[in-house]
């Protein structure tokens, strides 16, 4: 049985090809120019995505380091400063908490890219193609409707994950969390990402203990996904 060529390319990059699939891949890369072009497009996309993630993390850590000097004011040993601080905190905690929560969420959140079905030349145009095309173009509302349509005929967890991401990028946090919760106990390609984005939504909702439990679940997987960021986030919760 001949595997779908895009699936063959995805499995190659995930290092999950069987012996038979490896033989088929080797044959196609040598004899089929269209397949080779698709493979190179996908490889370039993955390379660009990884480089962008590394740059984003480097900039984030640099910005974090630059903020460490702001603690000096609190070291003055004057009693009335402490008394005044208690009063100010008592009056401002609700506003401060909400502002801090949103800032924390925004510091760590970034839209997850389409690495499931990159839009490359020669791809078959169908509902799946349109869903991912709209996702890549940030048409999240339309993308969510298309993914929902796909899920009516296929319980593909990868579709559900991107449905959740489309909802999240469209600021539909409760609905996105509902979809991610469905996926938490499934073994599939984006399980680690599911826990990470669930934690971020819970932080935005100020459910810090639940968010922490998601991050600790992610820690137990020994995944490299967002390993530095999740440790920084755990330190803040």
Tab-separated table of C-alpha atoms in Angstrom:
chain	number	residue	atom	x	y	z
A	1	UNK	CA	0.000	0.000	0.000
A	2	UNK	CA	1.452	3.388	-1.070
A	3	UNK	CA	1.371	5.970	1.716
A	4	UNK	CA	0.185	9.534	1.144
A	5	UNK	CA	3.296	11.457	0.099
A	6	UNK	CA	2.829	14.371	2.502
A	7	UNK	CA	2.399	11.895	5.357
A	8	UNK	CA	5.597	10.167	4.230
A	9	UNK	CA	7.487	13.480	4.428
A	10	UNK	CA	6.049	14.268	7.877
A	11	UNK	CA	7.022	10.824	9.194
A	12	UNK	CA	10.537	11.263	7.813
A	13	UNK	CA	10.987	14.494	9.810
A	14	UNK	CA	9.582	12.817	12.940
A	15	UNK	CA	12.005	9.885	12.400
A	16	UNK	CA	9.122	7.417	12.516
A	17	UNK	CA	9.380	5.710	9.105
A	18	UNK	CA	9.127	1.924	9.015
A	19	UNK	CA	11.637	-0.118	6.974
A	20	UNK	CA	9.178	-0.378	4.090
A	21	UNK	CA	8.406	3.347	4.236
A	22	UNK	CA	12.110	4.196	4.307
A	23	UNK	CA	12.622	2.216	1.108
A	24	UNK	CA	9.679	3.988	-0.533
A	25	UNK	CA	10.985	7.387	0.615
A	26	UNK	CA	14.498	6.692	-0.752
A	27	UNK	CA	13.045	5.639	-4.103
A	28	UNK	CA	10.807	8.704	-4.428
A	29	UNK	CA	13.472	11.226	-3.433
A	30	UNK	CA	15.703	9.867	-6.222
A	31	UNK	CA	13.144	9.428	-8.996
A	32	UNK	CA	10.267	11.868	-8.394
A	33	UNK	CA	11.039	15.586	-8.858
A	34	UNK	CA	7.651	16.701	-7.501
A	35	UNK	CA	8.158	14.661	-4.317
A	36	UNK	CA	11.685	16.053	-3.938
A	37	UNK	CA	10.378	19.620	-4.286
A	38	UNK	CA	7.719	19.016	-1.611
A	39	UNK	CA	10.355	17.502	0.681
A	40	UNK	CA	12.652	20.510	0.262
A	41	UNK	CA	9.775	22.946	0.921
A	42	UNK	CA	8.891	21.096	4.116
A	43	UNK	CA	12.556	20.906	5.226
A	44	UNK	CA	13.017	24.653	4.681
A	45	UNK	CA	9.826	25.383	6.611
A	46	UNK	CA	10.952	23.285	9.589
A	47	UNK	CA	14.378	24.916	9.565
A	48	UNK	CA	12.854	28.406	9.546
A	49	UNK	CA	10.432	27.500	12.353
A	50	UNK	CA	13.193	26.153	14.613
A	51	UNK	CA	15.394	29.188	13.963
A	52	UNK	CA	12.504	31.502	14.812
A	53	UNK	CA	11.790	29.632	18.085
A	54	UNK	CA	15.440	29.847	19.124
A	55	UNK	CA	15.557	33.585	18.379
A	56	UNK	CA	12.296	34.197	20.269
A	57	UNK	CA	13.593	32.386	23.356
A	58	UNK	CA	16.923	34.233	23.241
A	59	UNK	CA	15.162	37.623	23.091
A	60	UNK	CA	12.758	36.625	25.873
A	61	UNK	CA	15.570	35.565	28.215
A	62	UNK	CA	17.519	38.742	27.451
A	63	UNK	CA	14.480	40.893	28.278
A	64	UNK	CA	13.950	38.916	31.473
A	65	UNK	CA	17.553	39.507	32.599
A	66	UNK	CA	17.250	43.254	31.987
A	67	UNK	CA	14.365	43.489	34.491
A	68	UNK	CA	16.228	41.986	37.459
A	69	UNK	CA	17.586	45.385	38.680
A	70	UNK	CA	14.107	46.634	39.607
A	71	UNK	CA	14.192	45.062	43.090
A	72	UNK	CA	16.610	47.548	44.759
A	73	UNK	CA	13.931	50.013	45.980
A	74	UNK	CA	12.422	47.401	48.317
A	75	UNK	CA	15.616	47.032	50.352
A	76	UNK	CA	15.216	50.301	52.332
A	77	UNK	CA	14.738	49.315	56.013
A	78	UNK	CA	12.189	52.013	56.843
A	79	UNK	CA	9.148	50.863	58.805
A	80	UNK	CA	6.619	53.332	57.422
A	81	UNK	CA	7.479	52.270	53.871
A	82	UNK	CA	6.341	48.779	54.807
A	83	UNK	CA	3.136	50.056	56.434
A	84	UNK	CA	2.312	52.174	53.389
A	85	UNK	CA	3.015	49.231	51.107
A	86	UNK	CA	0.552	47.038	53.022
A	87	UNK	CA	-2.191	49.631	52.542
A	88	UNK	CA	-1.459	50.095	48.834
A	89	UNK	CA	-1.395	46.327	48.251
A	90	UNK	CA	-4.701	45.850	50.079
A	91	UNK	CA	-6.336	48.452	47.845
A	92	UNK	CA	-4.780	47.381	44.568
A	93	UNK	CA	-4.502	43.582	44.687
A	94	UNK	CA	-7.463	42.874	42.345
A	95	UNK	CA	-6.156	45.234	39.642
A	96	UNK	CA	-2.535	44.171	40.135
A	97	UNK	CA	-3.397	40.469	39.912
A	98	UNK	CA	-5.338	40.867	36.670
A	99	UNK	CA	-2.655	43.051	35.090
A	100	UNK	CA	0.123	40.689	36.172
A	101	UNK	CA	-1.794	37.657	34.929
A	102	UNK	CA	-2.326	39.164	31.488
A	103	UNK	CA	1.324	40.194	31.296
A	104	UNK	CA	2.457	36.718	32.315
A	105	UNK	CA	0.215	35.135	29.682
A	106	UNK	CA	1.359	37.537	26.964
A	107	UNK	CA	5.037	37.018	27.815
A	108	UNK	CA	4.802	33.274	27.261
A	109	UNK	CA	2.084	32.953	24.631
A	110	UNK	CA	2.762	32.706	20.911
A	111	UNK	CA	0.552	31.238	18.222
A	112	UNK	CA	1.464	27.673	17.337
A	113	UNK	CA	2.526	27.404	13.682
A	114	UNK	CA	1.111	25.041	11.089
A	115	UNK	CA	3.612	22.190	11.087
A	116	UNK	CA	0.969	19.532	10.423
A	117	UNK	CA	0.138	20.329	6.826
A	118	UNK	CA	2.387	23.108	5.464
A	119	UNK	CA	0.944	24.785	2.392
A	120	UNK	CA	3.350	23.760	-0.372
A	121	UNK	CA	3.074	23.706	-4.148
A	122	UNK	CA	1.240	20.740	-5.588
A	123	UNK	CA	-0.801	20.016	-2.425
A	124	UNK	CA	-4.282	18.552	-2.866
A	125	UNK	CA	-6.910	21.249	-2.266
A	126	UNK	CA	-9.666	19.979	0.023
A	127	UNK	CA	-11.300	20.931	3.340
A	128	UNK	CA	-8.144	20.062	5.263
A	129	UNK	CA	-6.050	22.205	2.904
A	130	UNK	CA	-8.468	25.151	3.301
A	131	UNK	CA	-8.490	24.805	7.095
A	132	UNK	CA	-4.712	24.979	7.339
A	133	UNK	CA	-4.456	27.685	4.666
A	134	UNK	CA	-6.812	29.910	6.652
A	135	UNK	CA	-4.910	29.071	9.841
A	136	UNK	CA	-1.614	30.135	8.258
A	137	UNK	CA	-3.229	33.353	7.020
A	138	UNK	CA	-4.543	34.115	10.539
A	139	UNK	CA	-8.178	33.746	9.428
A	140	UNK	CA	-8.827	31.913	12.674
A	141	UNK	CA	-12.606	32.171	12.752
A	142	UNK	CA	-12.968	30.584	9.311
A	143	UNK	CA	-10.231	28.088	10.090
A	144	UNK	CA	-12.033	26.988	13.279
A	145	UNK	CA	-15.262	26.389	11.334
A	146	UNK	CA	-13.413	24.246	8.795
A	147	UNK	CA	-11.662	22.192	11.488
A	148	UNK	CA	-15.001	21.697	13.241
A	149	UNK	CA	-16.412	20.428	9.938
A	150	UNK	CA	-13.510	17.995	9.572
A	151	UNK	CA	-14.091	16.669	13.098
A	152	UNK	CA	-17.695	15.812	12.237
A	153	UNK	CA	-16.397	13.072	9.922
A	154	UNK	CA	-13.000	12.290	11.473
A	155	UNK	CA	-11.856	11.979	15.080
A	156	UNK	CA	-8.324	12.975	14.085
A	157	UNK	CA	-6.728	14.411	17.276
A	158	UNK	CA	-4.354	16.540	15.198
A	159	UNK	CA	-7.353	18.300	13.647
A	160	UNK	CA	-8.830	18.829	17.113
A	161	UNK	CA	-5.562	20.347	18.338
A	162	UNK	CA	-5.504	22.871	15.506
A	163	UNK	CA	-9.215	23.525	16.046
A	164	UNK	CA	-8.319	24.425	19.643
A	165	UNK	CA	-5.432	26.608	18.446
A	166	UNK	CA	-7.710	28.450	16.006
A	167	UNK	CA	-10.179	29.096	18.836
A	168	UNK	CA	-7.391	30.245	21.151
A	169	UNK	CA	-5.939	32.606	18.549
A	170	UNK	CA	-9.459	33.986	18.133
A	171	UNK	CA	-9.581	34.706	21.918
A	172	UNK	CA	-12.198	31.994	22.585
A	173	UNK	CA	-10.368	30.767	25.658
A	174	UNK	CA	-13.073	28.661	27.336
A	175	UNK	CA	-13.927	26.769	24.166
A	176	UNK	CA	-10.246	26.238	23.345
A	177	UNK	CA	-9.645	24.809	26.825
A	178	UNK	CA	-12.611	22.434	26.429
A	179	UNK	CA	-11.104	21.041	23.214
A	180	UNK	CA	-7.627	20.743	24.724
A	181	UNK	CA	-9.057	18.912	27.750
A	182	UNK	CA	-10.510	16.279	25.401
A	183	UNK	CA	-6.994	15.665	24.072
A	184	UNK	CA	-5.051	15.477	27.328
A	185	UNK	CA	-5.333	11.716	27.802
A	186	UNK	CA	-4.710	10.840	24.154
A	187	UNK	CA	-1.393	9.728	22.720
A	188	UNK	CA	-0.850	11.811	19.592
A	189	UNK	CA	1.586	14.204	17.921
A	190	UNK	CA	0.760	17.332	19.939
A	191	UNK	CA	0.238	16.010	23.461
A	192	UNK	CA	3.001	18.151	24.998
A	193	UNK	CA	1.735	21.244	23.216
A	194	UNK	CA	-1.767	20.497	24.527
A	195	UNK	CA	-0.552	20.618	28.139
A	196	UNK	CA	1.429	23.820	27.538
A	197	UNK	CA	-1.440	25.769	25.998
A	198	UNK	CA	-3.894	24.440	28.611
A	199	UNK	CA	-1.576	25.819	31.305
A	200	UNK	CA	-1.409	29.229	29.609
A	201	UNK	CA	-5.193	29.489	29.347
A	202	UNK	CA	-5.553	28.549	33.024
A	203	UNK	CA	-3.043	31.262	33.947
A	204	UNK	CA	-5.109	33.803	32.021
A	205	UNK	CA	-8.146	32.581	33.962
A	206	UNK	CA	-6.150	32.958	37.234
A	207	UNK	CA	-6.430	29.234	38.001
A	208	UNK	CA	-2.800	29.015	39.024
A	209	UNK	CA	-2.810	25.668	40.824
A	210	UNK	CA	-4.442	23.944	37.861
A	211	UNK	CA	-1.976	25.635	35.526
A	212	UNK	CA	0.914	24.433	37.673
A	213	UNK	CA	-0.414	20.864	37.600
A	214	UNK	CA	-0.448	20.941	33.776
A	215	UNK	CA	3.136	22.173	33.688
A	216	UNK	CA	4.215	19.461	36.145
A	217	UNK	CA	2.508	16.860	33.942
A	218	UNK	CA	4.541	18.214	31.040
A	219	UNK	CA	7.723	18.004	33.121
A	220	UNK	CA	7.103	14.289	33.692
A	221	UNK	CA	7.139	13.603	29.950
A	222	UNK	CA	10.799	14.731	29.755
A	223	UNK	CA	9.844	16.596	26.602
A	224	UNK	CA	12.117	19.247	25.125
A	225	UNK	CA	9.106	21.318	24.090
A	226	UNK	CA	9.279	24.726	25.827
A	227	UNK	CA	11.598	23.211	28.454
A	228	UNK	CA	13.236	26.515	29.451
A	229	UNK	CA	10.026	28.520	29.265
A	230	UNK	CA	8.034	26.096	31.391
A	231	UNK	CA	10.715	26.147	34.098
A	232	UNK	CA	10.618	29.949	34.142
A	233	UNK	CA	6.830	29.821	34.348
A	234	UNK	CA	6.851	27.269	37.170
A	235	UNK	CA	9.202	29.546	39.118
A	236	UNK	CA	6.645	32.350	38.848
A	237	UNK	CA	3.600	30.336	39.966
